[in-house]
Structure formats: structure tokens, C-alpha cells
Coordinates of C-alpha atoms and ligand atoms in Angstrom, one line a residue:
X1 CA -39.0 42.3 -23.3
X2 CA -37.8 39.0 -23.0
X3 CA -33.9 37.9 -23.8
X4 CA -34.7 35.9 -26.7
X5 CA -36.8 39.0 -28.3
X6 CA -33.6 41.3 -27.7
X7 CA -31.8 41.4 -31.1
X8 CA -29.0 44.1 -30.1
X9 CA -27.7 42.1 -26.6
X10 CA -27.7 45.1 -24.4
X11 CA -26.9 43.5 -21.0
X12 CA -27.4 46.5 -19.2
X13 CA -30.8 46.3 -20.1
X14 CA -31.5 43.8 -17.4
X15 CA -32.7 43.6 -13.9
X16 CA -29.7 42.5 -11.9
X17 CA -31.8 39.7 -10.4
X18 CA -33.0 38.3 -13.9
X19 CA -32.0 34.9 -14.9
X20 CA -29.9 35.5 -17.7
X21 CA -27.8 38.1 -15.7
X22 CA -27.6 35.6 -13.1
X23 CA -26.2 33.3 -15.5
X24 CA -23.5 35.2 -16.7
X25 CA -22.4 36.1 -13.2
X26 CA -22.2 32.6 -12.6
X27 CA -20.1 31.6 -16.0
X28 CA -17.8 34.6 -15.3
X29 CA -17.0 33.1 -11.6
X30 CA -16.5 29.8 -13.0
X31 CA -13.9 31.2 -15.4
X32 CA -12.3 33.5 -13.3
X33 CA -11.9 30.9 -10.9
X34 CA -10.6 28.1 -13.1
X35 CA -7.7 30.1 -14.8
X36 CA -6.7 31.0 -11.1
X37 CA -6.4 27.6 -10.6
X38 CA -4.5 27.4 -13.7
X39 CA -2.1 30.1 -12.7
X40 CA -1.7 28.9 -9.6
X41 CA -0.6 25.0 -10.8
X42 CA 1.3 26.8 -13.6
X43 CA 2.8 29.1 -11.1
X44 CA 4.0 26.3 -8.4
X45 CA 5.4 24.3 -11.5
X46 CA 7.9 26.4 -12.1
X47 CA 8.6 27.8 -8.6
X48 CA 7.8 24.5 -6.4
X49 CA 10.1 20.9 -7.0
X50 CA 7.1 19.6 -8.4
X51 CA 3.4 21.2 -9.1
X52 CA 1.9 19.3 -6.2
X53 CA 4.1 20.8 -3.3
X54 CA 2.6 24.3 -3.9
X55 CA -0.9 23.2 -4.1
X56 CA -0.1 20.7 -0.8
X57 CA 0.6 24.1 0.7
X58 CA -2.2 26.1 -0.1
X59 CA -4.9 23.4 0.1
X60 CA -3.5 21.4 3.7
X61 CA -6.7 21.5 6.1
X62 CA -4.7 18.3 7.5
X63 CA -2.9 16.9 10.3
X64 CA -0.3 19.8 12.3
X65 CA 2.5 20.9 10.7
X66 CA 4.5 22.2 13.7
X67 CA 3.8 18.5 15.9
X68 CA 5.4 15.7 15.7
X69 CA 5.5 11.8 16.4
X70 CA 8.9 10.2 16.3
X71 CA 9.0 6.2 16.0
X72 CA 11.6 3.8 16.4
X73 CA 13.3 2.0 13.9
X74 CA 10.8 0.1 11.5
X75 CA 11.6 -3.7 10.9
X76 CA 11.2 -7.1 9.8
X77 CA 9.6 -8.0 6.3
X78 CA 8.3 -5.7 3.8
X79 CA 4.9 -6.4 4.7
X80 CA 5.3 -6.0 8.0
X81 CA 7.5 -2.6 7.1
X82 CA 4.2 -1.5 4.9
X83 CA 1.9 -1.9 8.2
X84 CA 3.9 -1.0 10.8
X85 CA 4.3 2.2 9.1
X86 CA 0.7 2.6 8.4
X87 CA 0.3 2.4 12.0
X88 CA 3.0 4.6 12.6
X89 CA 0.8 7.6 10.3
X90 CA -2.3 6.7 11.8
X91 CA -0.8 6.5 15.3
X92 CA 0.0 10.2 14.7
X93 CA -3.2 11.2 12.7
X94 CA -4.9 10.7 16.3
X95 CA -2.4 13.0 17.5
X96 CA -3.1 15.5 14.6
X97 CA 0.9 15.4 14.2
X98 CA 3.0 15.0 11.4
X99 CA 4.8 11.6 11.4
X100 CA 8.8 11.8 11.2
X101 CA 10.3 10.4 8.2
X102 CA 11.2 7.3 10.2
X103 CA 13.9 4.3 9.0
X104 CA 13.0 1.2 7.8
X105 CA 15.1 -1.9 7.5
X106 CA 17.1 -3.0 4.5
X107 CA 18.2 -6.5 5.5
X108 CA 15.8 -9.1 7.6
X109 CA 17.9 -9.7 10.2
X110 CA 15.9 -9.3 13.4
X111 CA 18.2 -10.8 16.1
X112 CA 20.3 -8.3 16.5
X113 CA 19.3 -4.9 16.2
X114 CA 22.8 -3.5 14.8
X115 CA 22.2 -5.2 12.1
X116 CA 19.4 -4.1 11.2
X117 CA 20.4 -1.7 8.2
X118 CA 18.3 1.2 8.8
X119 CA 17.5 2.6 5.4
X120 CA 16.0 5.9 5.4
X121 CA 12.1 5.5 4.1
X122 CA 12.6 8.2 1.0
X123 CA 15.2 5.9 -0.5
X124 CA 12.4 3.6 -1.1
X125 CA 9.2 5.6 -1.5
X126 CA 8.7 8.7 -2.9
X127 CA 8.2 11.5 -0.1
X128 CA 6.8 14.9 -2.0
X129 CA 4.6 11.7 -3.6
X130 CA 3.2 10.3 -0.5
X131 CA 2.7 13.8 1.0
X132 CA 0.5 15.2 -2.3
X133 CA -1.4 12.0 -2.4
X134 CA -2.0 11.3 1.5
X135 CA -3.0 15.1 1.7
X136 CA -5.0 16.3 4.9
X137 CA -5.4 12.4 5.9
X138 CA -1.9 11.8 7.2
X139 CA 1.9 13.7 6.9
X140 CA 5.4 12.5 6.9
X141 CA 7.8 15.4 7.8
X142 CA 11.9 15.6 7.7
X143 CA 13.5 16.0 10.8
X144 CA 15.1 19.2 9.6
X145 CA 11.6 20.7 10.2
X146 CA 11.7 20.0 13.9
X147 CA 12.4 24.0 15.5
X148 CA 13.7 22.9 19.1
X149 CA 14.9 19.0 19.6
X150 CA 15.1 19.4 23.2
X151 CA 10.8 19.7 23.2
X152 CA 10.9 16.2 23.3
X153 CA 8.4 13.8 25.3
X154 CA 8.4 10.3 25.5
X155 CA 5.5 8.0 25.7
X156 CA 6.1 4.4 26.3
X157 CA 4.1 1.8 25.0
X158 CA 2.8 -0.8 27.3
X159 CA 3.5 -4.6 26.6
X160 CA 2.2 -7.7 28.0
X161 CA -1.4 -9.6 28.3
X162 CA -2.4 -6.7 30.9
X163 CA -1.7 -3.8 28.0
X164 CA -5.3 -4.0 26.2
X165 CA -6.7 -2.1 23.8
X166 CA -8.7 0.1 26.0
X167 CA -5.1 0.8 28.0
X168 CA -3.6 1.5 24.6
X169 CA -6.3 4.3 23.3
X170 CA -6.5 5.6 26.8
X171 CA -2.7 6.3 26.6
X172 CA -3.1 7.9 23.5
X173 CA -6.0 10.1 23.5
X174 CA -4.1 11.2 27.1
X175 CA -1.2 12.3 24.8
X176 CA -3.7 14.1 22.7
X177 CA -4.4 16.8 25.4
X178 CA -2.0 18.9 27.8
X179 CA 0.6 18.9 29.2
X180 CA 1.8 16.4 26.6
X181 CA 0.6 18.2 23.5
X182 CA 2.1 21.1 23.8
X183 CA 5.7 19.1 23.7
X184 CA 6.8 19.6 19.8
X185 CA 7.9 16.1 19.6
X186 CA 6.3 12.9 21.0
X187 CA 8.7 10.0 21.2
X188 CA 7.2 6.8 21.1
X189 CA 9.5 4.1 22.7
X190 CA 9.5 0.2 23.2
X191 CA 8.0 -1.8 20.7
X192 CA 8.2 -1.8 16.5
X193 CA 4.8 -0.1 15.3
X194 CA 4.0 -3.3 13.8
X195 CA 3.5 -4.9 17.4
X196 CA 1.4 -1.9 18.7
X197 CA -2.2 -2.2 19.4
X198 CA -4.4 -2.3 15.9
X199 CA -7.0 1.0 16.3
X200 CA -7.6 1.6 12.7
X201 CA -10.1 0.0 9.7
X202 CA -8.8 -1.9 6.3
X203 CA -10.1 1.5 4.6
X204 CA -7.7 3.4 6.8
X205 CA -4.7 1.4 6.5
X206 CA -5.7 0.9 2.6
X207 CA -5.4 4.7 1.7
X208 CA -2.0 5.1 3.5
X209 CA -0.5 1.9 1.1
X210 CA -2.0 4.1 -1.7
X211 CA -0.1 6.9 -1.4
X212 CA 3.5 4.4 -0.9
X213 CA 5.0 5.0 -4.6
X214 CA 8.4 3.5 -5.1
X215 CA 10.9 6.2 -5.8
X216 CA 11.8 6.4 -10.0
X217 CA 15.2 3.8 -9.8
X218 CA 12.8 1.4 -8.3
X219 CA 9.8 1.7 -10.2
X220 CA 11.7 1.5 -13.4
X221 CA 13.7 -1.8 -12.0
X222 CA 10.0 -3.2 -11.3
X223 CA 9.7 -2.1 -15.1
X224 CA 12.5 -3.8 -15.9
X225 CA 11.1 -6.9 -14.3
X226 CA 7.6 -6.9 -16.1
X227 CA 8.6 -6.1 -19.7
X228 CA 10.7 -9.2 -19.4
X229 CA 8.2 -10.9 -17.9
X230 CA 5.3 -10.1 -21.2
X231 CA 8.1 -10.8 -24.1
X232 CA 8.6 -14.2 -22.4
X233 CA 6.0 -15.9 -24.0
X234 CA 5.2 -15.5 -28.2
X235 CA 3.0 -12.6 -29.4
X236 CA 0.0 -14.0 -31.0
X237 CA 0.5 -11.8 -34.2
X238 CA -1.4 -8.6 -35.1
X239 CA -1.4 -7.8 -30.9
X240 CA -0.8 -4.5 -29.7
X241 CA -1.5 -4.9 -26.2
X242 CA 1.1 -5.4 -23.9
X243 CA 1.2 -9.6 -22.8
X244 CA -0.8 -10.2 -19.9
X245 CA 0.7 -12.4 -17.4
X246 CA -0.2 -13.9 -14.0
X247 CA 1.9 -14.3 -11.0
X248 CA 1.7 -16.8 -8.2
X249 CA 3.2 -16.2 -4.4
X250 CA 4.4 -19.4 -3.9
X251 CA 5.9 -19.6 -0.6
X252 CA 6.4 -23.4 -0.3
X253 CA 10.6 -23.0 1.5
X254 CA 11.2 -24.7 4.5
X255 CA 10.6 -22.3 7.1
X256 CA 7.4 -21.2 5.4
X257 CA 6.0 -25.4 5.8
X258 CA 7.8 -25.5 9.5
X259 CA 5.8 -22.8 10.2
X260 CA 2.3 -23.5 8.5
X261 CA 2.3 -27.2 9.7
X262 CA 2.5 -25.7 13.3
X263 CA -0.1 -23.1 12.7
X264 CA -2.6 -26.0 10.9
X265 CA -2.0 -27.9 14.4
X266 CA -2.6 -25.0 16.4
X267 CA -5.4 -23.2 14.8
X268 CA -7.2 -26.9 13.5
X269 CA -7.5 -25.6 10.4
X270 CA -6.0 -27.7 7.6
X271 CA -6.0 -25.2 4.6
X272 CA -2.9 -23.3 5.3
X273 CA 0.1 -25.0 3.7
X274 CA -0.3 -26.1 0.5
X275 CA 2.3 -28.4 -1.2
X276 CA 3.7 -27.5 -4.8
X277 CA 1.7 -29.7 -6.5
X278 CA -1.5 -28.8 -4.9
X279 CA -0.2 -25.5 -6.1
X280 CA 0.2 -26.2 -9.6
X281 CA -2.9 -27.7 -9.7
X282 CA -5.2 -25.2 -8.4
X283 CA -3.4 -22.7 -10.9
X284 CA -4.0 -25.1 -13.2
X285 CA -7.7 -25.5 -13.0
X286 CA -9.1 -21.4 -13.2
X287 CA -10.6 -21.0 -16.1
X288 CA -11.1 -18.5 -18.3
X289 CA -7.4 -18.0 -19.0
X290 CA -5.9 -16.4 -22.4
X291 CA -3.3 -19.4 -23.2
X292 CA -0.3 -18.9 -23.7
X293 CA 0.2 -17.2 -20.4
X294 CA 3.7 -16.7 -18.6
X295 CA 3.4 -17.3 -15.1
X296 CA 5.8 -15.1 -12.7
X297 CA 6.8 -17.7 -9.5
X298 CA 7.5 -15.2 -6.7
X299 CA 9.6 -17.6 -4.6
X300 CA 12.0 -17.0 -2.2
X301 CA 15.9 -16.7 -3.1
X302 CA 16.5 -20.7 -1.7
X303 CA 14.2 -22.1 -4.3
X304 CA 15.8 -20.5 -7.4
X305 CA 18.2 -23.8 -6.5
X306 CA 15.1 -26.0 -7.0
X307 CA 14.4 -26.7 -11.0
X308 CA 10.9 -28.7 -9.6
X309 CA 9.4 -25.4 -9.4
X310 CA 9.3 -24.7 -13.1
X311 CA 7.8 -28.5 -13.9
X312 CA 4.4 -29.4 -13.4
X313 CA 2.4 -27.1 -14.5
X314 CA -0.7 -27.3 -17.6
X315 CA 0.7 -27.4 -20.6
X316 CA -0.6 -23.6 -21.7
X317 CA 1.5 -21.4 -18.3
X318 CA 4.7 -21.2 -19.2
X319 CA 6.4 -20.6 -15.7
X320 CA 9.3 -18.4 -14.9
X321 CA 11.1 -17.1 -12.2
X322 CA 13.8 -14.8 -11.5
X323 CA 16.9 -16.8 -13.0
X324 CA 14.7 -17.9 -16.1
X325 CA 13.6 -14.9 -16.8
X326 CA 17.3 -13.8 -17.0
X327 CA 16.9 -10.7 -14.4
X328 CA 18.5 -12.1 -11.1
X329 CA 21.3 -9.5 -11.7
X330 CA 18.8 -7.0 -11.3
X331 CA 17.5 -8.3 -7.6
X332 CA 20.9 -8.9 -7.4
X333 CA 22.1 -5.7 -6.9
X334 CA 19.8 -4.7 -3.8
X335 CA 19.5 -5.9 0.0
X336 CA 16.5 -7.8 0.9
X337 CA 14.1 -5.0 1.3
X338 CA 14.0 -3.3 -1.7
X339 CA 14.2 -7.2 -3.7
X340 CA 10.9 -7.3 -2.1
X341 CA 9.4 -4.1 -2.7
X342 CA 10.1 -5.3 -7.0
X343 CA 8.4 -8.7 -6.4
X344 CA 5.3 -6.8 -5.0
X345 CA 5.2 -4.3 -7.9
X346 CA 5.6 -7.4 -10.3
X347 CA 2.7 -9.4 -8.4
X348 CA 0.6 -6.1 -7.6
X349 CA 0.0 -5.3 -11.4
X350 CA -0.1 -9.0 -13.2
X351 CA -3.3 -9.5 -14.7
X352 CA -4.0 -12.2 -12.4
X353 CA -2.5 -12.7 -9.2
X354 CA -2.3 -16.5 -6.8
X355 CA -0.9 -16.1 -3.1
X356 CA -1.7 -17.5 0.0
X357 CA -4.5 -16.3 2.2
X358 CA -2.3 -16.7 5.0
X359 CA 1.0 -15.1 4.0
X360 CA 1.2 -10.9 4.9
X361 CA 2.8 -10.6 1.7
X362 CA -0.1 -12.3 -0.5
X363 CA -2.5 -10.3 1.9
X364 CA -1.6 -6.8 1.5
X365 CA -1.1 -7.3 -2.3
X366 CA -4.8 -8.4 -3.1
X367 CA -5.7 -5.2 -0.2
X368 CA -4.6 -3.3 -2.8
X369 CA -5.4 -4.9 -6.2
X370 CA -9.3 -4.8 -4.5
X371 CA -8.6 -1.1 -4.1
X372 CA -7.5 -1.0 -7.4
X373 CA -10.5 -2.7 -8.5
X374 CA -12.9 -0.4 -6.6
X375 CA -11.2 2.9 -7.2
X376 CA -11.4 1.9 -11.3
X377 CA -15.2 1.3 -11.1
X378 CA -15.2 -2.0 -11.8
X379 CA -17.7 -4.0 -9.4
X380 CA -16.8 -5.1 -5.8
X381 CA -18.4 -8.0 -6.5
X382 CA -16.6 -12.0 -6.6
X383 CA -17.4 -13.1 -10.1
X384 CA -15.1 -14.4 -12.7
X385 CA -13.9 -12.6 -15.7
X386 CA -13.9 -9.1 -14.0
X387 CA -10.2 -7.4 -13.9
X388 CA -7.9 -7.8 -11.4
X389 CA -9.1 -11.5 -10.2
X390 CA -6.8 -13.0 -7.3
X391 CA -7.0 -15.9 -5.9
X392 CA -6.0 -18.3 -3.0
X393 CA -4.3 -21.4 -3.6
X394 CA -4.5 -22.6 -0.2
X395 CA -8.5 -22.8 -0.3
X396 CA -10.1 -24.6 -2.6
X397 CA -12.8 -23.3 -4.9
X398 CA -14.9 -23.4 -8.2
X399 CA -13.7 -26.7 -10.4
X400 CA -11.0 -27.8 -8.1
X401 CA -9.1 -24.3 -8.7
X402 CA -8.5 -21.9 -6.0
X403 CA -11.0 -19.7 -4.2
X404 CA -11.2 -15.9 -5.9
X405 CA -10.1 -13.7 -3.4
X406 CA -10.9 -10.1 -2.6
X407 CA -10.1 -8.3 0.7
X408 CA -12.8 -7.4 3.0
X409 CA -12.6 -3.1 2.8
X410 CA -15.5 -3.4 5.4
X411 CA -13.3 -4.5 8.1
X412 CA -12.9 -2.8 11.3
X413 CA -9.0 -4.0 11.6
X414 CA -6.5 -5.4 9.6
X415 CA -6.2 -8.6 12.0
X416 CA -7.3 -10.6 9.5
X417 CA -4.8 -9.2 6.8
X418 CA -1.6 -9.1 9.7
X419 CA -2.3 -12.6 10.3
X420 CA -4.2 -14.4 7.3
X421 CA -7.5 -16.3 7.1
X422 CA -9.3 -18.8 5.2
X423 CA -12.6 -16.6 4.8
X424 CA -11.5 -14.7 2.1
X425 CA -14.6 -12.7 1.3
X426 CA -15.9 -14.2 -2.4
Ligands
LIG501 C1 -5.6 19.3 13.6 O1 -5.4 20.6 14.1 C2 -5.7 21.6 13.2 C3 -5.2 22.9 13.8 O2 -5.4 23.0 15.2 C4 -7.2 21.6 12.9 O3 -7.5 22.6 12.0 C5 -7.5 20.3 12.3 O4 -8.9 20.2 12.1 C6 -7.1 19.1 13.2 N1 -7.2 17.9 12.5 C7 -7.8 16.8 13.1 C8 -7.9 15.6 12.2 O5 -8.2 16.8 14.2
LIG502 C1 13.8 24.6 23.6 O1 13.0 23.9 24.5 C2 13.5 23.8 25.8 C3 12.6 22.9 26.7 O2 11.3 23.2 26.5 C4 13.6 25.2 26.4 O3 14.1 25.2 27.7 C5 14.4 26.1 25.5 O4 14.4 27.4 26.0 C6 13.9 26.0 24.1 N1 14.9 26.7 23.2 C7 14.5 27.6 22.4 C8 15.6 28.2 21.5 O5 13.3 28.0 22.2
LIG503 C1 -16.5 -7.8 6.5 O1 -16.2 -7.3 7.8 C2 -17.3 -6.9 8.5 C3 -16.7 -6.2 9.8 O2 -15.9 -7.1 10.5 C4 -18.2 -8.0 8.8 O3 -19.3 -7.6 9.5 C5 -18.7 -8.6 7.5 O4 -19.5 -9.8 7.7 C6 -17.5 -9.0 6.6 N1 -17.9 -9.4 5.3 C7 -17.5 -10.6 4.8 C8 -18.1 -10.8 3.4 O5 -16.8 -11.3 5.3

């Protein structure tokens, strides 16, 4: 008799190899499983910090947990900050160690190393975050975790035109094996991570910026920054979505057109500087735009002097920066690194982003907008109208606007992105 003929369901009726037997087998699993997950999240919430510690534990098929890679101080610009630490965790992926919570810098002073401001990195980014989101690709660690401090070996990078590549990855896979792996702690001396040799894809670098979330008083100062930023400009009535709003990178400041001139001469490419008026006029020409639209300047701190910034520009973007938007006193209150890490936040989610394809800064935010753009479904593709567009203002593209821009994930380093380029992939 068949199961749909049986009007009394009397399950033991049934070969233990039939198919609806086998179904049920399988349904039970399935359940039993998924309310031991549920126990288990459920259980961790209320015994772990936060939920995602306990499962970290249980699930961690990652890097080692007992090894370590120790780094010096991390400095320089936030951008350079966000790579050189990227290295830093994939330096020690290769290693299969966990990285040690190293220090970045809070101020930019660079000539003298005392001044440097070491800030530890959990008072910018969240730590149990990075760890439950970077899980079994790379690890940051406390050094309260280390057992013995004297197990310490030190591994100096090379330096100079005769330290290649090759010399570099030779050194390190030799670290990988005994007798240096069985040291606890591998000290890497000499030069900042963001100078070492580059081993590592876009993708690779791309999921480690991923799991960088800034800790809660930052995030909600970034916040701040951004509600400001959609009330600046009239509602059109009957609107529930928030205002979107566009930000432009413009770096424009006197060291920035020192600088770019020299790099135009050197490099013989003449689409590296652009002036503020080439600027507003690229801006000026995408189309496509929902006008009124408030336009966020991201300039550095010299040119909130300069009222030329906020003039010039097509009659629907309404331009404002940090004084006219009435939140200086929030940047105020923070050293140079963290003033940074808003102004990313703020140009990382405006619904339309303008930088410079040859500014770090400009480079690692549209890295991770494409990300964003990928991970969401949306197509990989160039064409207008799709979220998340960026653009180069530097380049010139479509209708005398600037180029759309979208980051390469294909790349096999992140030269390109470290140093800037006018093939910008759309
Ligand atoms: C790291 O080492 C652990 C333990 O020896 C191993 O299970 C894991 O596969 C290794 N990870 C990598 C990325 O080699
Ligand atoms: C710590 O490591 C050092 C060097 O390997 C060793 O001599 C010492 O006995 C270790 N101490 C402990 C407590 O394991
Ligand atoms: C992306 O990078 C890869 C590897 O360097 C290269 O082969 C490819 O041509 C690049 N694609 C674009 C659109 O530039």
C-alpha cells in the first residue's frame, strides 16, 4: 500500500528505506539541527559580550590562535593606516598567525616618530566586530593573549632596490617553517607595513577593509555628519526617503597641486591635477541627477578659509562643507585621524561619490563602494543610473562630465589603488 492510500498514518508501517520515511528523517535532522543553532546563538547571547564571540569560537577553522605577528607602529594618513594594516593581517595570514592589535597614528606628523600619537587600533574600529566578520580569513589578537613574551623572534625586512619581491616572499614563506615557527611571536622590524612588499590581490585587501567598522562614538559622529548633511537642502513634500546627497573629494590645497604638477611631469600624464573650476564643471555636467542635491566638499582643514569653494557650481548642487554645514565643532573635537575616518564614512555612503583617481583616499573609498555594489547584487557593470555611481573628476568622460569609476576587483595588487591611475576600469 502506498502512503497516499494509508488513511490511519501508521509510520511504522514502512520499510525504513521508503521514501516517505526517508523524508521525515531528513525534516527531523533539519529541525533538530536548526533549534541547536538557535540554542546555541541564544545561549552565547547571554553568556558571550556579544552573540558573535561564542559562535567565532565554535565555528574558527581560521588562522592560529596560539601564534603571533607583532608590527610596528602604523602611520601616515588614514588611507595609508587602512592598507598598511591590511598588509599587516595578510602578512600574518601567510604565517597562519593571529595579527597583534597593533597602534595606529592619531596625528600626521611623520618627521618625528615621538610624535606620532600612537592610538591603539580598538579606539577606532570595532575589534569583537572585525574578528566575527573577518572570521577564518584573518585574526587580530590582544597582547594579553600572548602566554610567554620572551618567545619572541625577530624578522627584519629588507629595504632598498636589491630587496625584490621574490627576496620578500622568500623571507616569509622561510618564517613559515622551523625553527622560526615554532617561536610564539614573530617581530617584524624596519619599515611601516605600508612600505612592505605588496603580495596580495584587490579581493584580499577588499575583504579585510570590510570587516574595519568604526567603533559606536564614531559611527554615530559620522551620523551626525550625514543627517546634517540630507536636511541641508528642502524636502520636496510628501518624501519619506531620507535626502540623497553627493560628495566630492576635492583635494585642490597647495601641497596636493605641488605635488600633482610634479607627478604630471614625471609620469607625462596630464590628467592628474585638476583645478577647482574644472572640478565644478565636471560635477556639473553628470546627468541624471535628482536636483536639488547637497553636495558634501571633503576638503582639507586649510580650505574651510577659502569661501571660492562654495561658488561656482550649477545652479541645482547646493555645496557645503564642514563650517556651512554648521558641524566643525564636531571634527573639532578629534586629532587628525579619526577627522578622517568621519569624512570617509560621509563620502563612503553618499549616493554619489566624485574623487580623484589619483588620491589613496578617493581610491580606497570607491574599492569599497564597488564592493558594496557587488556584494548588493547590483551589476558590476559601468553604466549610468545603477546605485552607488562614482566618479573621477580628474578624467574626463561622457558629456564633458567626469569618467564613472569602479575599482578593478580583478586585480592581482593594489598598486594601482596605493598609487592612483587614470585607467579607471568603466
Ligand atoms: C593554520 O593552521 C591550522 C592549525 O594547524 C590549520 O588547521 C589551518 O588550516 C591553517 N590555516 C591556513 C590558512 O593554512
Ligand atoms: C619562555 O620562553 C623562554 C624562551 O623560549 C624559555 O626559556 C622559558 O622557559 C619560557 N618560560 C615559560 C614559563 O614557559
Ligand atoms: C583588471 O586587472 C586584471 C589583472 O591585472 C587585468 O588583466 C584586466 O585587464 C583589468 N581589467 C580592466 C577592465 O582594466
Amino acid at each position: 500500500m502506498g502512503f497516499w492510500g494509508c488513511k490511519v498514518c501508521n509510520f511504522t508501517k514502512f520499510p525504513l528505506n521508503s521514501w516517505p520515511w526517508k523524508c521525515l528523517v531528513l525534516v527531523t535532522i533539519v529541525m533538530v539541527y536548526k533549534a541547536m543553532l538557535l540554542s546555541k546563538i541564544s545561549w552565547s547571547n547571554v553568556n558571550g559580550k556579544d552573540g558573535v564571540i561564542g559562535l567565532e569560537e565554535e565555528w574558527d577553522y581560521g588562522v592560529r590562535r596560539d601564534k603571533f605577528v607583532e608590527v610596528p607602529q602604523i602611520v601616515w594618513g588614514l588611507n595609508n593606516q587602512k592598507i598598511a594594516f591590511a598588509r599587516a593581517c595578510l602578512t600574518a595570514r601567510m604565517l597562519n598567525r593571529t595579527l597583534l592589535m597593533p597602534s595606529l597614528s592619531a596625528s600626521l606628523f611623520y618627521k618625528e616618530i615621538d610624535q606620532l600619537e600612537p592610538i591603539s587600533f580598538d579606539k577606532v574600529f570595532q575589534l569583537e566586530k572585525f574578528n566575527s566578520m573577518c572570521n577564518g580569513f584573518v585574526r587580530v589578537g590582544r597582547y594579553s593573549e600572548v602566554l610567554n613574551a620572551s618567545e619572541v623572534v625577530e624578522l627584519t625586512k629588507g629595504s632598498g632596490r636589491k630587496w625584490t619581491d621574490e627576496r620578500d616572499i622568500g623571507q616569509l614563506r622561510e618564517f613559515g617553517n622551523d625553527p622560526y615557527d615554532e617561536y610564539e611571536v614573530i617581530r617584524i622590524l624596519g619599515k611601516n607595513p605600508f612600505l612592505w612588499n605588496d603580495h596580495w590581490p584587490v579581493k584580499e585587501y577588499a575583504k579585510v577593509f570590510e570587516c574595519l567598522v568604526l567603533v559606536d562614538e564614531l559611527a554615530k559622529e559620522a551620523d551626525r555628519v550625514i543627517s546634517r548633511i540630507r536636511e541641508a537642502v528642502p524636502r520636496k513634500t510628501g518624501s519619506l526617503e531620507p535626502a540623497p546627497y553627493m560628495a566630492v573629494h576635492m583635494r585642490i590645497e597647495k601641497d596636493w597641486m605641488i605635488h600633482c604638477k610634479k607627478r604630471e611631469q614625471r609620469s607625462k600624464i596630464n590628467e592628474i591635477c585638476s583645478s577647482k573650476e574644472e572640478i565644478t564643471q565636471r560635477v556639473g555636467n553628470i546627468k541624471g541627477l535628482n536636483k536639488p542635491l547637497a553636495v558634501y566638499l571633503a576638503v582639507a582643514d586649510s580650505l574651510l578659509e577659502d569661501e571660492t569653494i562654495l561658488s561656482g557650481w550649477d545652479d541645482g548642487l547646493l555645496p557645503f562643507e564642514k563650517k556651512r554645514l554648521g558641524v566643525k565643532d564636531i571634527y573639532d573635537k578629534y586629532p587628525y585621524l579619526i577627522k578622517s575616518a568621519i569624512d570617509y564614512e560621509v563620502c563612503l555612503r553618499a549616493n554619489v561619490f566624485v574623487g580623484n583617481s589619483f588620491s589613496t583616499f578617493s581610491n580606497l573609498i570607491v574599492l569599497e563602494r564597488t564592493q558594496k555594489m557587488i556584494h548588493s547584487g547590483l551589476s558590476s557593470t559601468c553604466s549610468s543610473g545603477l546605485s552607488w555611481p562614482s566618479y573621477a573628476y580628474n578624467i574626463k568622460g561622457d558629456f564633458d562630465g567626469p569618467k564613472r569609476w569602479m575599482t578593478n576587483m580583478s586585480d592581482i595588487s593594489l598598486q594601482t589603488i596605493s598609487y592612483g591611475t587614470n585607467q579607471v576600469s568603466c
